[in-house]
CSV table of C-alpha atoms in Angstrom, one decimal:
chain,number,residue,atom,x,y,z
A,91,GLY,CA,229.2,222.4,-112.1
A,92,GLU,CA,227.4,225.8,-111.3
A,93,ASN,CA,228.0,228.7,-113.4
A,94,VAL,CA,227.3,232.6,-112.7
A,95,GLU,CA,226.6,235.4,-114.8
A,96,GLN,CA,227.0,238.6,-113.7
A,97,HIS,CA,225.3,241.7,-115.7
A,98,PRO,CA,226.3,244.6,-116.3
A,99,SER,CA,229.8,244.3,-116.4
A,100,THR,CA,229.8,248.4,-115.5
A,101,LEU,CA,227.5,250.4,-113.5
A,102,SER,CA,227.5,254.2,-113.4
A,103,VAL,CA,224.7,256.5,-111.4
A,104,GLN,CA,224.3,260.0,-110.4
A,105,GLU,CA,224.2,260.0,-106.3
A,106,GLY,CA,222.0,259.3,-104.5
A,107,ASP,CA,219.9,256.7,-107.6
A,108,SER,CA,219.4,253.4,-107.5
A,109,ALA,CA,221.6,250.8,-108.9
A,110,VAL,CA,220.8,246.9,-109.5
A,111,ILE,CA,223.1,244.4,-110.8
A,112,LYS,CA,221.6,241.2,-111.7
A,113,CYS,CA,223.2,237.6,-111.8
A,114,THR,CA,222.1,234.1,-112.6
A,115,TYR,CA,222.8,230.6,-111.4
A,116,SER,CA,222.7,227.2,-113.2
A,117,ASP,CA,223.0,224.7,-110.9
A,118,SER,CA,219.4,224.5,-109.0
A,119,ALA,CA,221.1,222.5,-105.8
A,120,SER,CA,222.3,225.8,-104.9
A,121,ASN,CA,221.0,227.3,-101.8
A,122,TYR,CA,223.4,230.1,-100.5
A,123,PHE,CA,224.0,233.6,-103.0
A,124,PRO,CA,226.4,236.0,-101.2
A,125,TRP,CA,227.3,239.2,-102.6
A,126,TYR,CA,230.8,240.6,-102.0
A,127,LYS,CA,232.3,244.3,-102.4
A,128,GLN,CA,236.1,244.9,-103.5
A,129,GLU,CA,237.3,248.0,-102.9
A,130,LEU,CA,240.6,248.6,-105.0
A,131,GLY,CA,243.9,247.2,-103.8
A,132,LYS,CA,242.0,244.9,-101.2
A,133,GLY,CA,240.4,241.4,-101.1
A,134,PRO,CA,236.5,241.2,-101.1
A,135,GLN,CA,234.4,241.6,-97.9
A,136,LEU,CA,230.7,240.6,-97.6
A,137,ILE,CA,228.0,243.0,-97.8
A,138,ILE,CA,224.9,240.7,-97.7
A,139,ASP,CA,223.5,237.3,-98.4
A,140,ILE,CA,220.3,235.3,-98.8
A,141,ARG,CA,219.6,231.5,-98.4
A,142,SER,CA,217.3,229.4,-101.0
A,143,ASN,CA,214.8,229.6,-98.1
A,144,VAL,CA,213.9,233.3,-98.6
A,145,GLY,CA,213.1,235.7,-101.1
A,146,GLU,CA,214.2,239.0,-100.3
A,147,LYS,CA,217.0,240.5,-97.2
A,148,LYS,CA,217.4,244.1,-96.6
A,149,ASP,CA,220.2,245.4,-94.9
A,150,GLN,CA,219.3,249.3,-94.6
A,151,ARG,CA,220.0,250.5,-98.5
A,152,ILE,CA,220.9,247.2,-99.6
A,153,ALA,CA,218.6,244.7,-100.3
A,154,VAL,CA,219.1,241.1,-102.1
A,155,THR,CA,216.3,239.5,-103.8
A,156,LEU,CA,216.2,235.4,-104.8
A,157,ASN,CA,213.7,234.2,-107.5
A,158,LYS,CA,214.5,230.0,-107.4
A,159,THR,CA,212.3,229.4,-110.1
A,160,ALA,CA,214.4,231.4,-112.6
A,161,LYS,CA,217.8,231.0,-110.3
A,162,HIS,CA,218.5,234.9,-110.9
A,163,PHE,CA,219.1,236.7,-107.4
A,164,SER,CA,220.0,240.6,-108.3
A,165,LEU,CA,221.7,243.5,-105.4
A,166,HIS,CA,219.6,246.5,-105.1
A,167,ILE,CA,221.1,249.8,-103.4
A,168,THR,CA,219.4,252.7,-103.1
A,169,GLU,CA,220.1,256.3,-102.2
A,170,THR,CA,224.1,255.5,-103.9
A,171,GLN,CA,226.7,257.2,-102.4
A,172,PRO,CA,230.1,257.9,-103.8
A,173,GLU,CA,231.8,255.0,-101.2
A,174,ASP,CA,229.8,253.0,-102.9
A,175,SER,CA,231.8,253.0,-105.7
A,176,ALA,CA,233.9,249.0,-106.0
A,177,VAL,CA,233.8,246.2,-107.9
A,178,TYR,CA,230.7,243.8,-106.2
A,179,PHE,CA,230.6,240.6,-106.9
A,180,CYS,CA,227.4,237.8,-106.4
A,181,ALA,CA,228.0,233.9,-106.1
A,182,ALA,CA,226.4,230.9,-105.5
A,183,ASN,CA,227.8,227.7,-103.3
A,184,PRO,CA,226.9,224.6,-104.6
A,185,ASN,CA,225.9,223.4,-101.3
A,186,GLN,CA,228.6,220.6,-101.1
A,187,ALA,CA,230.9,220.0,-98.1
A,188,GLY,CA,234.2,221.7,-98.4
A,189,THR,CA,233.2,223.4,-102.1
A,190,ALA,CA,233.7,226.7,-102.8
A,191,LEU,CA,231.9,229.8,-103.7
A,192,ILE,CA,231.6,230.1,-107.5
A,193,PHE,CA,231.9,234.1,-108.8
A,194,GLY,CA,230.4,236.2,-111.1
A,195,LYS,CA,233.0,238.2,-113.0
A,196,GLY,CA,232.2,241.2,-111.3
A,197,THR,CA,230.2,244.5,-111.9
A,198,THR,CA,232.2,248.0,-111.2
A,199,LEU,CA,230.1,250.5,-110.3
A,200,SER,CA,230.8,254.0,-110.0
A,201,VAL,CA,228.7,256.9,-107.9
A,202,SER,CA,229.4,260.2,-109.7
A,203,SER,CA,228.7,263.2,-107.0
B,29,SER,CA,238.8,236.6,-83.5
B,30,GLN,CA,239.7,235.2,-86.8
B,31,THR,CA,242.1,237.1,-88.7
B,32,ILE,CA,244.0,235.8,-92.3
B,33,HIS,CA,247.5,236.7,-93.5
B,34,GLN,CA,248.8,236.5,-97.0
B,35,TRP,CA,252.2,237.4,-98.5
B,36,PRO,CA,254.1,239.0,-99.9
B,37,ALA,CA,251.7,241.5,-100.8
B,38,THR,CA,253.6,241.8,-104.1
B,39,LEU,CA,255.8,239.8,-106.3
B,40,VAL,CA,257.3,241.1,-109.3
B,41,GLN,CA,259.4,237.6,-111.0
B,42,PRO,CA,260.5,237.1,-114.3
B,43,VAL,CA,259.5,234.3,-116.3
B,44,GLY,CA,260.8,230.7,-115.3
B,45,SER,CA,261.0,231.6,-112.3
B,46,PRO,CA,259.6,230.0,-108.9
B,47,LEU,CA,256.7,231.3,-107.1
B,48,SER,CA,255.8,231.0,-103.5
B,49,LEU,CA,252.7,232.8,-101.6
B,50,GLU,CA,251.6,232.1,-98.3
B,51,CYS,CA,248.5,232.1,-96.3
B,52,THR,CA,247.9,231.5,-92.7
B,53,VAL,CA,244.4,232.0,-90.7
B,54,GLU,CA,244.6,232.7,-86.9
B,55,GLY,CA,241.6,232.2,-84.6
B,56,THR,CA,240.1,229.1,-86.3
B,57,SER,CA,240.4,225.1,-86.5
B,58,ASN,CA,240.2,223.4,-89.5
B,59,PRO,CA,239.0,226.1,-92.0
B,60,ASN,CA,238.0,225.2,-95.3
B,61,LEU,CA,240.9,226.6,-97.0
B,62,TYR,CA,241.3,228.6,-100.8
B,63,TRP,CA,242.9,230.3,-103.8
B,64,TYR,CA,241.3,232.1,-105.9
B,65,ARG,CA,242.8,234.0,-108.7
B,66,GLN,CA,241.4,237.6,-110.3
B,67,ALA,CA,242.6,238.8,-113.5
B,68,ALA,CA,241.3,241.4,-116.0
B,69,GLY,CA,237.4,240.6,-117.2
B,70,ARG,CA,237.5,236.9,-115.3
B,71,GLY,CA,236.4,238.0,-111.7
B,72,LEU,CA,237.5,235.4,-108.8
B,73,GLN,CA,238.6,232.3,-110.5
B,74,LEU,CA,238.6,229.4,-108.0
B,75,LEU,CA,242.1,227.6,-108.6
B,76,PHE,CA,242.3,225.2,-105.0
B,77,TYR,CA,240.7,224.5,-102.2
B,78,SER,CA,241.2,222.2,-99.2
B,79,VAL,CA,239.2,220.7,-96.6
B,80,GLY,CA,241.8,219.5,-94.5
B,81,ILE,CA,245.7,218.9,-94.3
B,82,GLY,CA,247.3,217.5,-97.2
B,83,GLN,CA,243.8,217.6,-98.9
B,84,ILE,CA,243.9,219.7,-101.9
B,85,SER,CA,241.5,220.2,-104.7
B,86,SER,CA,242.3,221.6,-108.0
B,87,GLU,CA,239.8,223.3,-110.2
B,88,VAL,CA,241.8,224.6,-113.1
B,89,PRO,CA,245.0,222.5,-114.6
B,90,GLN,CA,247.6,224.7,-114.7
B,91,ASN,CA,251.6,225.2,-113.7
B,92,LEU,CA,250.5,226.1,-110.3
B,93,SER,CA,250.5,223.7,-107.4
B,94,ALA,CA,248.8,223.9,-103.8
B,95,SER,CA,250.3,222.8,-100.5
B,96,ARG,CA,248.5,222.6,-96.9
B,97,PRO,CA,251.2,221.6,-94.5
B,98,GLN,CA,249.8,222.5,-91.5
B,99,ASP,CA,246.1,223.0,-90.6
B,100,ARG,CA,245.6,227.0,-90.9
B,101,GLN,CA,249.0,227.2,-93.9
B,102,PHE,CA,247.9,227.4,-97.4
B,103,ILE,CA,250.6,227.9,-100.2
B,104,LEU,CA,250.6,228.5,-103.4
B,105,SER,CA,253.8,227.5,-105.6
B,106,SER,CA,255.3,227.2,-109.5
B,107,LYS,CA,258.3,225.9,-110.5
B,108,LYS,CA,258.4,228.3,-113.4
B,109,LEU,CA,256.1,231.3,-113.7
B,110,LEU,CA,254.6,231.7,-117.2
B,111,LEU,CA,253.3,235.4,-118.0
B,112,SER,CA,249.6,234.3,-117.7
B,113,ASP,CA,250.4,233.6,-114.2
B,114,SER,CA,250.2,237.6,-113.7
B,115,GLY,CA,247.2,238.7,-111.8
B,116,PHE,CA,246.0,239.5,-108.0
B,117,TYR,CA,245.9,236.1,-105.4
B,118,LEU,CA,243.5,236.0,-103.0
B,119,CYS,CA,243.7,233.3,-100.1
B,120,ALA,CA,240.2,232.9,-98.3
B,121,TRP,CA,238.6,230.6,-95.7
B,122,SER,CA,235.1,229.5,-94.8
B,123,LEU,CA,233.9,227.5,-91.7
B,124,TYR,CA,232.0,223.9,-92.1
B,125,THR,CA,230.9,222.8,-89.2
B,126,GLY,CA,230.3,219.0,-89.9
B,127,VAL,CA,226.9,219.8,-89.6
B,128,LYS,CA,226.2,223.1,-91.7
B,129,TYR,CA,228.1,224.6,-94.2
B,130,THR,CA,228.2,228.7,-93.3
B,131,GLY,CA,229.2,229.6,-96.7
B,132,GLU,CA,230.5,232.4,-95.7
B,133,LEU,CA,234.2,233.6,-97.5
B,134,PHE,CA,236.6,235.6,-95.7
B,135,PHE,CA,239.7,236.7,-98.1
B,136,GLY,CA,242.6,237.9,-97.3
B,137,GLU,CA,244.6,241.4,-98.6
B,138,GLY,CA,245.4,239.4,-102.1
B,139,SER,CA,249.2,239.3,-103.5
B,140,ARG,CA,249.5,240.8,-106.6
B,141,LEU,CA,252.0,239.0,-109.0
B,142,THR,CA,253.5,240.5,-112.7
B,143,VAL,CA,255.1,238.3,-114.2
B,144,LEU,CA,257.6,239.6,-116.8
């Protein structure tokens, strides 16, 4: 089955710096790669996603890149702000009806002002 | 619009006691439903998912079980809790149109279970 590895597990940056989180997946059939942000005590929320027919997607300060050949994808946050501090999860979808997203173990991002 | 409700929000139970966590979804029909558990250092672990009433797939062998008695209701249960069952349990739903799998998961606010 699908396996998703996420690095780093913790990341500390200064406000205004960029943050990059990387994930690799194992199942070449996976075709959907979302990123979720989880604030303390809450459920994760989707922040950006990318499908396998696209190499890069950007939404304001957040971007995701996908390399299908290498089976890895990354989240890029520019001009970080303290409110970006949270746990971020990457995930991959095995592209089968009814199956669930497989998540990485998460990255705790801390942005200090 | 669609909403997901999950309860109770927090629960403290002794070892060996039963468990029932409930999740309901409003505003959509025939959603796929999921139970995830979040334990420290293990990310989001898929426990169960369901594509329809009475259809449950288990991803992790354990003393937990799930049921889907109605289209938009998903229940996580245990007959006897273990210390290792402590964690943050998340219910989620997604929409499968029958033609295209949208993929996006919508999570509830979670239930924090502490087993003592």
